[in-house]
CSV table of C-alpha atoms in Angstrom, one decimal:
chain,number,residue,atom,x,y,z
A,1,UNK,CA,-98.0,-12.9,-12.8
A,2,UNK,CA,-95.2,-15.7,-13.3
A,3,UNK,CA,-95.4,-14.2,-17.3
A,4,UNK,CA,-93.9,-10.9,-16.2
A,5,UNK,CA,-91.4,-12.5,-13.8
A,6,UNK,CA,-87.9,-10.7,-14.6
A,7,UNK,CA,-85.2,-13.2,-16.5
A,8,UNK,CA,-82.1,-11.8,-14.4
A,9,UNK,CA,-79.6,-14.8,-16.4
A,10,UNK,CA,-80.9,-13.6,-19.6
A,11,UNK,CA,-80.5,-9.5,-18.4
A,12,UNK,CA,-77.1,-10.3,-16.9
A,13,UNK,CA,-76.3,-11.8,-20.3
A,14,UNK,CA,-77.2,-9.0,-22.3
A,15,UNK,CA,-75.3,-6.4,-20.3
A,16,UNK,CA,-72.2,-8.4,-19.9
A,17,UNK,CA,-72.5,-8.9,-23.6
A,18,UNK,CA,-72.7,-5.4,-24.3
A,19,UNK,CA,-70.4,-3.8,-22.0
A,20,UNK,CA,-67.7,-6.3,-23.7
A,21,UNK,CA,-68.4,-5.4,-26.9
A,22,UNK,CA,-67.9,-1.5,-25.9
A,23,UNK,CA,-64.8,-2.4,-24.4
A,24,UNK,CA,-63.6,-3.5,-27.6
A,25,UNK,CA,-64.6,-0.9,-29.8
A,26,UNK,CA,-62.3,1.5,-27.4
A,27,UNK,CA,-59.7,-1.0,-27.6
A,28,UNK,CA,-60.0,-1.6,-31.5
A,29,UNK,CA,-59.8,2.3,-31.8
A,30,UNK,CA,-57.4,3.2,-29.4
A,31,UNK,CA,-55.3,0.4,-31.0
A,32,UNK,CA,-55.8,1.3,-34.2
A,33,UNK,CA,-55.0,5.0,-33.8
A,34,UNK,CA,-51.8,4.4,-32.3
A,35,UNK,CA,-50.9,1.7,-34.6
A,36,UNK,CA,-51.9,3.6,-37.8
A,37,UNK,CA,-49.6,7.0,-36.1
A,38,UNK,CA,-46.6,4.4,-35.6
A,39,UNK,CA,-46.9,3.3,-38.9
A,40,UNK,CA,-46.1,6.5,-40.5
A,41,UNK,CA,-43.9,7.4,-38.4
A,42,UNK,CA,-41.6,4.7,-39.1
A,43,UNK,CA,-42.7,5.0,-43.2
A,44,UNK,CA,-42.4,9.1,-43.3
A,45,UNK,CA,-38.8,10.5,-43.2
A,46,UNK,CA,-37.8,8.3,-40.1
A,47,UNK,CA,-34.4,10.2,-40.0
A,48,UNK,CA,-35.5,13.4,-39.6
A,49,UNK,CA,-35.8,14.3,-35.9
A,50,UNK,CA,-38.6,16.0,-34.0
A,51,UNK,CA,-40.6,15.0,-37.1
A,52,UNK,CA,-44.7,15.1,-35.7
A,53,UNK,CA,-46.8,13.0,-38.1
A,54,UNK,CA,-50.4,12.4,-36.2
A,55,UNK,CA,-53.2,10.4,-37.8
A,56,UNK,CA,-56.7,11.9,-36.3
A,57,UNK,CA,-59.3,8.2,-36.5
A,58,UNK,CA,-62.1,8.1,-38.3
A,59,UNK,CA,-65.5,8.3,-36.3
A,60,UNK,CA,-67.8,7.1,-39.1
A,61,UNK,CA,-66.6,3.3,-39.1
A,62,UNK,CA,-68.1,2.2,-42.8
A,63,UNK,CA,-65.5,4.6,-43.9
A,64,UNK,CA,-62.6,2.5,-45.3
A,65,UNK,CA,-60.2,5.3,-45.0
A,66,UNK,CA,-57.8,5.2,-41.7
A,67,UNK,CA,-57.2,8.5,-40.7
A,68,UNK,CA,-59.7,11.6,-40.9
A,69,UNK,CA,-57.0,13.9,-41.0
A,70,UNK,CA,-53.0,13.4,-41.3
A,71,UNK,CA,-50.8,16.1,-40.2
A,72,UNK,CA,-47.5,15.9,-40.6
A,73,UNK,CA,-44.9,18.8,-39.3
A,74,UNK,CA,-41.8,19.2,-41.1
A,75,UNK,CA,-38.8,20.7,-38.9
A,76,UNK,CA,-36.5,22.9,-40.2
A,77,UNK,CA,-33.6,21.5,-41.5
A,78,UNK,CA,-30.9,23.7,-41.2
A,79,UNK,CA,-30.4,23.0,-37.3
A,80,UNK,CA,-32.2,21.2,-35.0
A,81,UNK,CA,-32.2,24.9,-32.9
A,82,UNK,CA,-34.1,26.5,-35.5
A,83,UNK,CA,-37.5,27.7,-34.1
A,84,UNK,CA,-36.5,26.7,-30.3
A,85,UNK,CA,-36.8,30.4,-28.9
A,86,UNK,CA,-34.0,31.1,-26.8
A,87,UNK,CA,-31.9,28.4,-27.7
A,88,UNK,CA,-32.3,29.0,-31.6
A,89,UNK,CA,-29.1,31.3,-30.7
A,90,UNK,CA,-27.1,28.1,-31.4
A,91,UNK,CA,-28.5,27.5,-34.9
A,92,UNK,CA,-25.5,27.5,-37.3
A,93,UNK,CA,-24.7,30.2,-39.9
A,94,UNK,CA,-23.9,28.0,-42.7
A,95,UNK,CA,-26.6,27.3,-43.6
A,96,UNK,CA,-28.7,29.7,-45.0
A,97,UNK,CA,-32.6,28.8,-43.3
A,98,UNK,CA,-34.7,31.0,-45.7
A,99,UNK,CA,-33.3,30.1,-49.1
A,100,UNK,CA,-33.6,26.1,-47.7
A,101,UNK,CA,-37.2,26.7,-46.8
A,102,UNK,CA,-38.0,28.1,-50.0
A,103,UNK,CA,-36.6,24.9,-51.1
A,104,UNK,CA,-37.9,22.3,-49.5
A,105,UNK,CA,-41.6,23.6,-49.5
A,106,UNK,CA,-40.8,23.2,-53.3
A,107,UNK,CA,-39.6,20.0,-53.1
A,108,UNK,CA,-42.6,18.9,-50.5
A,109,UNK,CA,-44.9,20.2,-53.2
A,110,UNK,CA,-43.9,18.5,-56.1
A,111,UNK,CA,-42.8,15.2,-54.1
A,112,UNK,CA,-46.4,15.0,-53.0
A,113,UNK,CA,-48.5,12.5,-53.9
A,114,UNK,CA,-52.5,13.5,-54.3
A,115,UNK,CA,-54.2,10.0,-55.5
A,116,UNK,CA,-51.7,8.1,-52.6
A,117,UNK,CA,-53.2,10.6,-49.5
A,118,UNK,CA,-56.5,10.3,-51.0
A,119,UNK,CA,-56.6,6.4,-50.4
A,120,UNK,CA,-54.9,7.1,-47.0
A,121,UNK,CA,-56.9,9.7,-45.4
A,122,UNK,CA,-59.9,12.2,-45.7
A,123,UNK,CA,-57.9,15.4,-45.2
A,124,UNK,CA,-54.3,15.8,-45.3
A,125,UNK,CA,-51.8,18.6,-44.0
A,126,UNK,CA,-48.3,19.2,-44.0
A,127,UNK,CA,-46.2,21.7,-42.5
A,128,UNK,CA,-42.8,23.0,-42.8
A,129,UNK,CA,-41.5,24.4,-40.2
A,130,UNK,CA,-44.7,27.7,-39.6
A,131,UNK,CA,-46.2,27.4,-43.4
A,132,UNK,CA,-48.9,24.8,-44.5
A,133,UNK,CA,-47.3,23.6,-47.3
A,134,UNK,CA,-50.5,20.9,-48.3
A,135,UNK,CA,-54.0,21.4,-46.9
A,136,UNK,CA,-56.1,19.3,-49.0
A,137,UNK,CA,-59.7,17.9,-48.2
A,138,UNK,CA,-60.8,15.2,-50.1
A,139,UNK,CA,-64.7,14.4,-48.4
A,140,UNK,CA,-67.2,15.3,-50.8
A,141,UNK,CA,-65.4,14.9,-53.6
A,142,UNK,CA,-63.7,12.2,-55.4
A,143,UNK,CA,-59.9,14.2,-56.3
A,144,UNK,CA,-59.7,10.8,-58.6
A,145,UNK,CA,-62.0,12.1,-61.3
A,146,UNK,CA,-60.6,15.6,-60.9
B,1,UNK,CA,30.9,-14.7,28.7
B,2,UNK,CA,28.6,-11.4,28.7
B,3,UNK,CA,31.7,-9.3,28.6
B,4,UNK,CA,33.3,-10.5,26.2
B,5,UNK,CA,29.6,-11.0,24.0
B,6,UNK,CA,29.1,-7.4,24.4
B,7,UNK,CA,33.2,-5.9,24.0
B,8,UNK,CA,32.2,-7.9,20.3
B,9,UNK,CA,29.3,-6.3,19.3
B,10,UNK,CA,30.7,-3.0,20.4
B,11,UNK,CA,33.3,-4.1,18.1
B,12,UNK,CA,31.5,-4.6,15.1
B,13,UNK,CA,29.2,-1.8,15.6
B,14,UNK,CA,32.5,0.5,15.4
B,15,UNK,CA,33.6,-1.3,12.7
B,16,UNK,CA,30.4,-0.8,10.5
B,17,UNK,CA,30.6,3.1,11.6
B,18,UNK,CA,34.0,3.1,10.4
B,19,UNK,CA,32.7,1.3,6.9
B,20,UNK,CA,29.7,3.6,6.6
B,21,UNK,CA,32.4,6.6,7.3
B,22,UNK,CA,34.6,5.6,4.4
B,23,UNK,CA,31.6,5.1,2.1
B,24,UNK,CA,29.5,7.6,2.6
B,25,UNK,CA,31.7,10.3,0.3
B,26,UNK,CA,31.9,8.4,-2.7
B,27,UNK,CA,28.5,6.8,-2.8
B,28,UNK,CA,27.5,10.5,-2.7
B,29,UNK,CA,29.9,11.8,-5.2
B,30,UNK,CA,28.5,8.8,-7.6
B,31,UNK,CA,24.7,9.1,-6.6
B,32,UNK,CA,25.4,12.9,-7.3
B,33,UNK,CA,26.8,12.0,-11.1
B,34,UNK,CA,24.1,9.1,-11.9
B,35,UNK,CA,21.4,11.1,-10.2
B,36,UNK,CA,22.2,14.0,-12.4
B,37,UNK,CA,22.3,12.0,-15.7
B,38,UNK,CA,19.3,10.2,-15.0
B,39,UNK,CA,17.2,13.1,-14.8
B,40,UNK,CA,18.7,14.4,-17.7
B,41,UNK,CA,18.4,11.0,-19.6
B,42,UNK,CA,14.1,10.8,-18.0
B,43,UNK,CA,13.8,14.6,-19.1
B,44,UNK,CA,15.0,14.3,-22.2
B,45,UNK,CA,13.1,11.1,-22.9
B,46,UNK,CA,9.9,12.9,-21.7
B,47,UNK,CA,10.4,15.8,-23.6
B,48,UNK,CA,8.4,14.7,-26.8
B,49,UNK,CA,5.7,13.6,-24.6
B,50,UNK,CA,5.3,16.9,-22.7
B,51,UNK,CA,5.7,19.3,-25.0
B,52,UNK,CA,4.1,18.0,-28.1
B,53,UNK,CA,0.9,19.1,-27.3
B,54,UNK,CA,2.0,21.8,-25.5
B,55,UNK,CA,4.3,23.7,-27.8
B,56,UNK,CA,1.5,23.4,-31.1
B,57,UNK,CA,-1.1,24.8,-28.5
B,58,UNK,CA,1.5,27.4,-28.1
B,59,UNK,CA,2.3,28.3,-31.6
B,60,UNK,CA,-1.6,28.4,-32.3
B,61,UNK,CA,-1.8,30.9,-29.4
B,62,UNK,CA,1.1,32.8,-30.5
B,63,UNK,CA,0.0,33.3,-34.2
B,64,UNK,CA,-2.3,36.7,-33.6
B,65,UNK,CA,-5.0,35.8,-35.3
B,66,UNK,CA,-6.2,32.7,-33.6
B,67,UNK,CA,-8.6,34.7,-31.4
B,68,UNK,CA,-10.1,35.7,-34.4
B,69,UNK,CA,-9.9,32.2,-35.7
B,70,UNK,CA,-11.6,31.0,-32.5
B,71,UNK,CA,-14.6,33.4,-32.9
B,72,UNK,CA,-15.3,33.0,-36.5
B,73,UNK,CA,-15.8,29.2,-35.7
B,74,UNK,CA,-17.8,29.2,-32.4
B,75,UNK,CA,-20.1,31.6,-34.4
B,76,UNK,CA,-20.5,29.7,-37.8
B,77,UNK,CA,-21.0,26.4,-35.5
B,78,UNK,CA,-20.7,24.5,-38.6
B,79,UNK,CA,-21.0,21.3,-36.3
B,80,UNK,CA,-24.7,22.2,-36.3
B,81,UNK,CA,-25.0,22.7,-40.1
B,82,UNK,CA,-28.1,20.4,-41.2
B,83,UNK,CA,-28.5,18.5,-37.6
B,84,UNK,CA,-32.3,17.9,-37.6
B,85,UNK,CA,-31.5,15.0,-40.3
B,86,UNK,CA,-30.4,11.7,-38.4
B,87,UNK,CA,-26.8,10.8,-39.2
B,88,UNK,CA,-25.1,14.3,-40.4
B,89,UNK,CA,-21.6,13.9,-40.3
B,90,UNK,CA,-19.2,17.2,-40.0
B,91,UNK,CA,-15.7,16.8,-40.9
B,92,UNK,CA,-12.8,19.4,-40.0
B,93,UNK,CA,-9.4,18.3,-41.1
B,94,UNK,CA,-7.1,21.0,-39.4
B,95,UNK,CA,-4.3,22.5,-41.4
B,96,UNK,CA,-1.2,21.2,-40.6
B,97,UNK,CA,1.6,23.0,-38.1
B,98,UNK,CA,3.4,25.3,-40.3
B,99,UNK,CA,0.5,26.2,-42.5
B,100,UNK,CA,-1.3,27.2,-39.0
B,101,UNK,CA,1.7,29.2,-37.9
B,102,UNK,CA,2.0,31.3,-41.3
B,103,UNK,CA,-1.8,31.3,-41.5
B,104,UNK,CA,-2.8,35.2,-41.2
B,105,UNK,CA,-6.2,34.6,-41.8
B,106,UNK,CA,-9.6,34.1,-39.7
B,107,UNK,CA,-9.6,30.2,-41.1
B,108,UNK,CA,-8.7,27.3,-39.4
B,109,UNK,CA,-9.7,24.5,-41.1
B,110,UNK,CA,-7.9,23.1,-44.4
B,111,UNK,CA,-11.2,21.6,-44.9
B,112,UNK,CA,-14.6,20.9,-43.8
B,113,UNK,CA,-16.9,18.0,-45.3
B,114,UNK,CA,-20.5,18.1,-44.4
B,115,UNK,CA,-22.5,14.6,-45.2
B,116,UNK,CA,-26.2,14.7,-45.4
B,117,UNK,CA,-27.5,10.9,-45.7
B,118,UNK,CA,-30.8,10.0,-47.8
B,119,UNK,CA,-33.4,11.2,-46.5
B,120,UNK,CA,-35.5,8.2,-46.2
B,121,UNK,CA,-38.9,7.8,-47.5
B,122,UNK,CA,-40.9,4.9,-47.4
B,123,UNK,CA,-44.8,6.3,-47.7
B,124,UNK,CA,-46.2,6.2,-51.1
B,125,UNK,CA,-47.8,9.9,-50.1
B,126,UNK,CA,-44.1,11.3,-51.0
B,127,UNK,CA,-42.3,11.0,-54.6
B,128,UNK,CA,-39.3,12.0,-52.9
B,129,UNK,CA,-36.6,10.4,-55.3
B,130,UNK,CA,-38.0,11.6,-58.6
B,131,UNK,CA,-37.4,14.9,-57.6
B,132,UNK,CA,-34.5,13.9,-56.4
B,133,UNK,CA,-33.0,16.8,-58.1
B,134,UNK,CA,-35.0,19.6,-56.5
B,135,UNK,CA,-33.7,18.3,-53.1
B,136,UNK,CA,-30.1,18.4,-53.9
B,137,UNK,CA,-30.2,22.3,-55.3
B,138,UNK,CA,-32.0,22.7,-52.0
B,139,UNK,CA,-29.2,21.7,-50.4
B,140,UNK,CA,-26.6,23.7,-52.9
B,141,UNK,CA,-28.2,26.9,-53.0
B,142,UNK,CA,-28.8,27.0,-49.2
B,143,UNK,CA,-25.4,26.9,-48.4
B,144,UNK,CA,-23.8,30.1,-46.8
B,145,UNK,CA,-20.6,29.9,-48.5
B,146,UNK,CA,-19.5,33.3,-47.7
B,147,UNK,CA,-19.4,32.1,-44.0
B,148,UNK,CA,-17.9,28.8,-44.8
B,149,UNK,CA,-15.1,30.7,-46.7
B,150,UNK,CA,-14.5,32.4,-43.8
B,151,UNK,CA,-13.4,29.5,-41.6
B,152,UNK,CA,-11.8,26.8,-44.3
B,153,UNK,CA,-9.7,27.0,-47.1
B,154,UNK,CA,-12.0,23.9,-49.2
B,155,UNK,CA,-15.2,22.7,-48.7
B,156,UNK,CA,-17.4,19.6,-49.3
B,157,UNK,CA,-21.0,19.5,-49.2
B,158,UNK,CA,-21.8,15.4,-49.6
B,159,UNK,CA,-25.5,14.1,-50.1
B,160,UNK,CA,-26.3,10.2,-50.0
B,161,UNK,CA,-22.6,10.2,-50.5
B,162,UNK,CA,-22.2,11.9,-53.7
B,163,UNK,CA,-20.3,15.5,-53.7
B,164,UNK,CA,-22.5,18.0,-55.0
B,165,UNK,CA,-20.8,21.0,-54.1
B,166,UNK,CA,-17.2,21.2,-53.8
B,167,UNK,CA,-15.4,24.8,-53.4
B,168,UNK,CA,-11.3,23.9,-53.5
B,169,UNK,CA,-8.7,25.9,-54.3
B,170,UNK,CA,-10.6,28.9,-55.3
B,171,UNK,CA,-13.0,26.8,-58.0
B,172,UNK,CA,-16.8,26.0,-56.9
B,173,UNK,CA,-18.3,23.2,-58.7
B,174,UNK,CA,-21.6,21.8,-58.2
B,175,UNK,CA,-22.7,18.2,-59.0
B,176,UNK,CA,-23.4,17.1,-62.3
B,177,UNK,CA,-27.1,17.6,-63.8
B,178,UNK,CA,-26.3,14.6,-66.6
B,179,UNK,CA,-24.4,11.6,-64.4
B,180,UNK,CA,-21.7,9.3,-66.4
B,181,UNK,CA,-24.0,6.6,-67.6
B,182,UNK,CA,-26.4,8.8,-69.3
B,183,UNK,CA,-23.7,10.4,-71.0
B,184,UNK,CA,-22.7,6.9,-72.2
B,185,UNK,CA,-26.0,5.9,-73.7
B,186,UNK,CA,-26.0,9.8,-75.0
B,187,UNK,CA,-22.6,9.3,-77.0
B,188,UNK,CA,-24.2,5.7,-78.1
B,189,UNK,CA,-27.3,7.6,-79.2
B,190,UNK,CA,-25.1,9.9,-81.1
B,191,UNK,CA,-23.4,7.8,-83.1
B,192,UNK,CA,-26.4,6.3,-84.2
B,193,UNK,CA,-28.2,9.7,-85.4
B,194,UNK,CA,-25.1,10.7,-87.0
B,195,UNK,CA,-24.9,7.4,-89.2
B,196,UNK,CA,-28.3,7.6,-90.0
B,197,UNK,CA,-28.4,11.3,-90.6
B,198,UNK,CA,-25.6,12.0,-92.6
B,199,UNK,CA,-24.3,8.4,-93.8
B,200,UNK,CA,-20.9,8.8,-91.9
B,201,UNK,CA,-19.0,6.6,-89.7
B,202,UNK,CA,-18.9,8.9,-86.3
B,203,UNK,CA,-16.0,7.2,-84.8
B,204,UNK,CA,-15.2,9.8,-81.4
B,205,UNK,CA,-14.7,13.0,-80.4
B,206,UNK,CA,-11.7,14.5,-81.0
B,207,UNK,CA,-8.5,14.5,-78.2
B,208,UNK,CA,-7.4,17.8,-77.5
B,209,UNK,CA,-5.5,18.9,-74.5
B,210,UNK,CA,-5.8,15.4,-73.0
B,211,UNK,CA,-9.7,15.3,-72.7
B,212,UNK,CA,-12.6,14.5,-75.6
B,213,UNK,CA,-13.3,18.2,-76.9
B,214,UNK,CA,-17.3,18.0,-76.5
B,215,UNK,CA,-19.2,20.7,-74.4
B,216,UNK,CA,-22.8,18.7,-72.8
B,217,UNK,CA,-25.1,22.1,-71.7
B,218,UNK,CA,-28.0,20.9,-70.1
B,219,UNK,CA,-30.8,23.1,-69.8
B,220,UNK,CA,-32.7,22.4,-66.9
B,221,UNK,CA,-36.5,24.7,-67.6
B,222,UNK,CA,-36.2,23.3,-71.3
B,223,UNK,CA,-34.7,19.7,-70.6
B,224,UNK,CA,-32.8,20.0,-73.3
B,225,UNK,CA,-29.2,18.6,-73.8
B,226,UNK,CA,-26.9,20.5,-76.5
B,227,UNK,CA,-24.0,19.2,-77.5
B,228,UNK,CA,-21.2,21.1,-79.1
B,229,UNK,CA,-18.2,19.5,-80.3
B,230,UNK,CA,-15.7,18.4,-82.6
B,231,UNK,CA,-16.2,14.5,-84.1
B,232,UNK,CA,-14.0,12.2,-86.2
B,233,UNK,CA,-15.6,10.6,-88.8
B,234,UNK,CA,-14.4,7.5,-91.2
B,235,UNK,CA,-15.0,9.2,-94.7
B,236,UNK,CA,-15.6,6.3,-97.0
B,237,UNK,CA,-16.5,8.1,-100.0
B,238,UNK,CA,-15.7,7.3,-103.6
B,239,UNK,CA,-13.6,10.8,-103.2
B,240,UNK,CA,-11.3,9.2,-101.2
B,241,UNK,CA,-11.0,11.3,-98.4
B,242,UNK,CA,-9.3,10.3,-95.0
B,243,UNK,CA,-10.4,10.4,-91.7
B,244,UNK,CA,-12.0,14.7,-90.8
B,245,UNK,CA,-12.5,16.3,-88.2
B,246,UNK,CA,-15.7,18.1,-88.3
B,247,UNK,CA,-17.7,20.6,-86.0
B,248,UNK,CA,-21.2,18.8,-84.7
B,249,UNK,CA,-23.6,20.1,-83.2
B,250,UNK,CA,-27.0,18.3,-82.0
B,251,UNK,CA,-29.1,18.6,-78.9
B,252,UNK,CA,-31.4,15.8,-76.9
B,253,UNK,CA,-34.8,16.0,-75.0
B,254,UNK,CA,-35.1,14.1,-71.6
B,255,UNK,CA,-38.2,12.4,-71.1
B,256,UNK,CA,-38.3,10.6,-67.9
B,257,UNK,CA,-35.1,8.7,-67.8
B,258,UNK,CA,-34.4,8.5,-71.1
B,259,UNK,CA,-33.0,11.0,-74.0
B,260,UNK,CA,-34.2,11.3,-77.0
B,261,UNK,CA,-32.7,13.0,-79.9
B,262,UNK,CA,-34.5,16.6,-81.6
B,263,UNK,CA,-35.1,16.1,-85.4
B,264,UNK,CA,-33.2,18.8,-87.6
B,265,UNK,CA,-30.9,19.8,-84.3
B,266,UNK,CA,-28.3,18.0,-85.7
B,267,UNK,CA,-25.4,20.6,-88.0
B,268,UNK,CA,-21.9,20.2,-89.1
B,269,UNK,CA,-20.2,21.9,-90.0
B,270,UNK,CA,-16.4,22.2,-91.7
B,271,UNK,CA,-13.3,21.0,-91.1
B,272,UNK,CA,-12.2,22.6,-87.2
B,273,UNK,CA,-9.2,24.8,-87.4
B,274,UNK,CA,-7.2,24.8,-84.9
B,275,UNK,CA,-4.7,27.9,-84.1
C-alpha cells in the first residue's frame, strides 16, 4: 500500500506553484490594462479636459493586439459646461457649439488613422461629445488588404 | 525743615499753573492753525489715492448704458469661450476713461483676444496636423461674432499662436490659406515658368500704391492657386525694346506640400494701362 501513499511535498508544490502563477496573470493583466489606458491618455489630446479614452484587454492572450476595444470620448469644445445639465447654463455664447461640432467630427474623421488603430486594437470607437464619430471593427477581417 | 519743603513745592506747583495758564491760549490758537493745515496737506495728498478708483467706478456707473454693458457680458461669458482645451487664455483690454464715458454702446471692451494652444497629439491613430487646416476653419466658422460684436469694439481669435481671425475696425480677416514661405517658393517657381515659357527675363511684379500688384486666389475644393498680376520683364530682343509691364496670368496645383505649375495656365497679355 506504501505505492499509493500520498506525496503531500510534491502536492504542496504543485498548488503553491499554481496559485502563483494565477496570481500573476491577474497582476500581468490588471497591470497591463491600466498601463496600456495611461498610455493613451497621456499620447491622445492630453490637453483637452474631461477627455475619457478606455482600452477594454484582450481575453484571448495569443492575440498580439493590446486592447479589444478603444473608446475614446471627445468633449465638447466650446465650454467645459456644455452637456453638464443644469450647469450647461454657464456655457458661453461665443462660441457657436453646433457649427464647431460639425467641425470637429470632420476633422476627427479625416484626422483618423485606419491601418494605425488596426495594429493597436481589435475595435475602435470615438465619440464626440453624443455622436459616434468612428465605430470600426477590425476581427475577422484584415482592413490592411481592404 | 518740612515747612519750608512743602511752602516750596506749593510754590512751584503755582508757578507751573501760572505757566500752563499763559500757554495754554496760544498753543491752542497754533495747534488750531497746524492742525487745520495738516489735514488739509494729508487730504489732499490722499486724494489721488482715494478717489482714483472710486471716481472711474463712478463715471462707469454714471454713463447709462453700463447696465446694459454689464449684462451683455455676464451673458456672452466670453471667459468661458473654448475652456475644455487646457491653457485657453481670454484677454479683455478695457477701453480707456474717456472712451468708456462717451461710450453709448452695450460694449465694454476695446478688445478681446481669445488663444487656443495646439491641441496636442501624440498617438499615431490621429493625423491631426495634416489637416491642420480643417481644425482651424473649425475654429473660424464656429465663432459667434454677432455676440462678440456686441461686447468689444476688435477681436482676436489666436490658434497655436497664429491669428486666424481678426475683426478690427470694422474689417474681418481670416488667416491666410497660402503662408509667406510658400508664396516665396511660388514667385521662385514663377520666374522660372515664365523664362522657360516665353523666353523673357520675369524680373517682379510691378509697385503700385506701395505694394507688388499681384492677386494669389486659392481655391480650396480645387487646390488650385491663380495668380493675376502685372510683371516686369527685361525685353532683350533684337527690337530693342525696354523694360514692359505686362498682364500675367498663371495658376499652380498643390500636391502635398509642394506647388506645382498647370501647363497652358500661363497668358499675357499686353502692355497694363493704367488710368
Amino acid at each position: 500500500m506504501k505505492e499509493y501513499k500520498v506525496n503531500k511535498k510534491l502536492i504542496t508544490f504543485l498548488t503553491v506553484i499554481s496559485i502563483g502563477i494565477t496570481i500573476y496573470l491577474a497582476i500581468i493583466t490588471l497591470y497591463s490594462k491600466t498601463e496600456v489606458t495611461r498610455s493613451l491618455e497621456t499620447q491622445i489630446f492630453p490637453n483637452v479636459k474631461n477627455l475619457k479614452v478606455e482600452c477594454v484587454p484582450q481575453t484571448n492572450r495569443f492575440n498580439s493586439k493590446a486592447c479589444d476595444l478603444i473608446e475614446i470620448k471627445v468633449p465638447s469644445l466650446a465650454s467645459v459646461y456644455d452637456d453638464k445639465g443644469e450647469k450647461a447654463k454657464l456655457a458661453n455664447l461665443v462660441v457657436n457649439s453646433e457649427i464647431l461640432d460639425d467641425n470637429i467630427e470632420d476633422w476627427l474623421r479625416k484626422s483618423y488613422n485606419k491601418e494605425e488603430a488596426s495594429i493597436m486594437s481589435d475595435q475602435i470607437r470615438i465619440l464626440y461629445r453624443d455622436n459616434v464619430v468612428i465605430n470600426d471593427d477590425f476581427r475577422g477581417s484584415n482592413p490592411l488588404s481592404k | 525743615m518740612n515747612e519750608n519743603n512743602e511752602e516750596n513745592k506749593s510754590k512751584i506747583k503755582s508757578g507751573f499753573n501760572v505757566i500752563e495758564k499763559i500757554s495754554k491760549k496760544p498753543v491752542k490758537a497754533i495747534a488750531k492753525l497746524c492742525g487745520l493745515y495738516i489735514i488739509l496737506f494729508v487730504v489732499i495728498l490722499s486724494m489721488p489715492f482715494v478717489f482714483k478708483g472710486y471716481v472711474s467706478s463712478l463715471l462707469y456707473d454714471l454713463n447709462p448704458f453700463s447696465i446694459k454693458q454689464k449684462a451683455v457680458e455676464s451673458a456672452n461669458n466670453t471667459a468661458d469661450a473654448f475652456s475644455t482645451v487646457k491653457g485657453v487664455q481670454v484677454n479683455k483690454i478695457p477701453m480707456n476713461g474717456v472712451e468708456s464715458i462717451f461710450n453709448f454702446t452695450s460694449k465694454s471692451q476695446d478688445n478681446i483676444q481669445i488663444n487656443v494652444p495646439k491641441l496636442l497629439n501624440y498617438s499615431p491613430i490621429f493625423d491631426d496636423d495634416k489637416n491642420r487646416d480643417v481644425l482651424k476653419d473649425a475654429w473660424v466658422q464656429s465663432i459667434n461674432q454677432e455676440k462678440l460684436k456686441e461686447e468689444t469694439n476688435n477681436y482676436e481669435i489666436l490658434y497655436n499662436s497664429n491669428v486666424i481671425l481678426e475683426y478690427k475696425d470694422g474689417v474681418t480677416s481670416s488667416y491666410d490659406k497660402i503662408n509667406k514661405s510658400d508664396l516665396a517658393k511660388i514667385n521662385k517657381q514663377t520666374k522660372g515658368v515664365l523664362r522657360n515659357e516665353l523666353d523673357r527675363t520675369f524680373i517682379n511684379w510691378c509697385v503700385y500704391d506701395g505694394s507688388y500688384d499681384v492677386n494669389y486666389n486659392y481655391n480650396e475644393k480645387n487646390k488650385t492657386l491663380d495668380i493675376n498680376g502685372c510683371g516686369i520683364f527685361d525685353n532683350e530682343s533684337f527690337f530693342g525694346f525696354k523694360d514692359g509691364e505686362d498682364k500675367v496670368s498663371l495658376s499652380f496645383k498643390k500636391k502635398g506640400n509642394n506647388w506645382y505649375y498647370i501647363k497652358n495656365s500661363l497668358k499675357v497679355g499686353e502692355k497694363v494701362e493704367r488710368i
